[in-house]
């Protein structure tokens, strides 16, 4: 068993400064820590990768940042992704990152191990009135169908995101803030069950 698999990893599918989805992921980190759950926030902006291309992969290999991010995923049992919606789908940043990480494989290791052995929770925030929920349909498909991951059925979407957070970064809508807490708590419990630390 990998060390620290009881910990949760949080990241957003946006590297934008002032990203609403980063805010949502950071709120989830705050909620996790307030409830005694060890949490790590990663900014995908710190893991830049070129646009995936098999010729590039063949000539230059897998980017170091894809290996680094996978290593980070490996020491966390559960992963929370706050994903913006671009044209009813996921952002190119998130898809490109997942595509590269899906190519990292140690010798003798079955494909997609890091996805198949972790549990995921998904969330979204958008200035729009649907809160990016349509992008989560795509993200769920990519994670569960494409990458073989276990994805919790509960998810959170934050509409009208520009006015949704208070000055402390909490959601003004209390039931929605509670839903983030519920999802984070369930993610932590599911990760423990999956990794036999329950
Ligand atoms: C190319 C593009 C497509 C977008 N498509 C959608 C969309 O389909 N639905 C939506 O709610 N917002 C859409 N948006 C707006 C994003 O939700 C908004 O830019 C949001 O702030 C992105 O998340 P972030 O704040 O975490 O960077 C789109 C934005 C861009 C740049």
Coordinates of N, CA and C and ligand atoms in Angstrom, one line a residue, residues 14 16 18-22 84-88 125-128 132 134, ligand 1:
X14 N -8.6 24.8 -13.8 CA -8.3 26.1 -14.3 C -7.0 26.5 -13.6
X16 N -6.2 29.7 -14.0 CA -6.4 31.2 -14.0 C -6.3 31.8 -12.6
X18 N -7.5 33.9 -9.8 CA -8.9 34.4 -9.5 C -9.9 33.3 -10.0
X19 N -9.5 32.2 -10.4 CA -10.4 31.1 -10.8 C -11.4 30.8 -9.8
X20 N -12.7 30.7 -10.2 CA -13.8 30.4 -9.2 C -13.6 28.9 -8.8
X21 N -13.1 28.1 -9.7 CA -12.9 26.7 -9.4 C -11.8 26.4 -8.5
X22 N -10.7 27.2 -8.6 CA -9.7 27.1 -7.6 C -10.3 27.5 -6.2
X84 N -14.1 23.8 -14.3 CA -14.9 24.7 -15.1 C -15.5 24.1 -16.3
X85 N -16.6 24.7 -16.8 CA -17.3 24.1 -18.0 C -16.9 25.0 -19.2
X86 N -16.3 24.4 -20.2 CA -16.0 25.2 -21.4 C -16.9 24.5 -22.5
X87 N -17.8 25.3 -23.1 CA -18.6 24.7 -24.2 C -19.2 23.4 -23.8
X88 N -19.8 23.3 -22.7 CA -20.5 22.1 -22.2 C -19.6 20.9 -22.0
X125 N -17.8 25.3 -10.8 CA -18.3 26.7 -10.5 C -18.3 27.5 -11.8
X126 N -19.3 28.3 -12.0 CA -19.4 29.0 -13.2 C -20.2 30.3 -13.0
X127 N -19.9 31.4 -13.7 CA -20.7 32.6 -13.6 C -22.1 32.3 -14.2
X128 N -22.3 31.3 -14.9 CA -23.6 30.9 -15.5 C -24.6 30.4 -14.5
X132 N -22.0 25.1 -14.3 CA -21.0 24.3 -14.9 C -21.3 22.8 -14.8
X134 N -23.0 20.9 -16.7 CA -22.9 20.1 -18.0 C -21.5 19.6 -18.2
Ligands
LIG1 C1 -14.0 28.9 -24.2 C2 -14.9 29.1 -23.1 C3 -16.1 28.4 -23.0 C4 -17.0 28.5 -22.0 N1 -18.1 27.8 -22.0 C5 -18.9 27.8 -20.9 C6 -20.0 26.9 -20.8 O1 -20.3 26.1 -21.6 N2 -20.8 27.0 -19.6 C7 -20.5 27.8 -18.6 O2 -21.2 27.8 -17.6 N3 -19.5 28.7 -18.7 C8 -18.7 28.7 -19.8 N4 -17.6 29.5 -19.9 C9 -17.4 30.5 -18.8 C10 -16.6 29.9 -17.7 O3 -17.5 29.2 -16.8 C11 -15.9 31.0 -16.9 O4 -14.9 31.6 -17.7 C12 -15.3 30.5 -15.6 O5 -14.8 31.6 -14.8 C13 -14.2 29.5 -15.8 O6 -13.7 28.9 -14.6 P1 -12.6 29.5 -13.7 O7 -13.1 30.8 -13.0 O8 -12.3 28.5 -12.7 O9 -11.4 29.8 -14.5 C14 -16.7 29.4 -20.9 C15 -15.5 30.2 -21.0 C16 -14.6 30.0 -22.0 C17 -13.3 30.7 -22.0

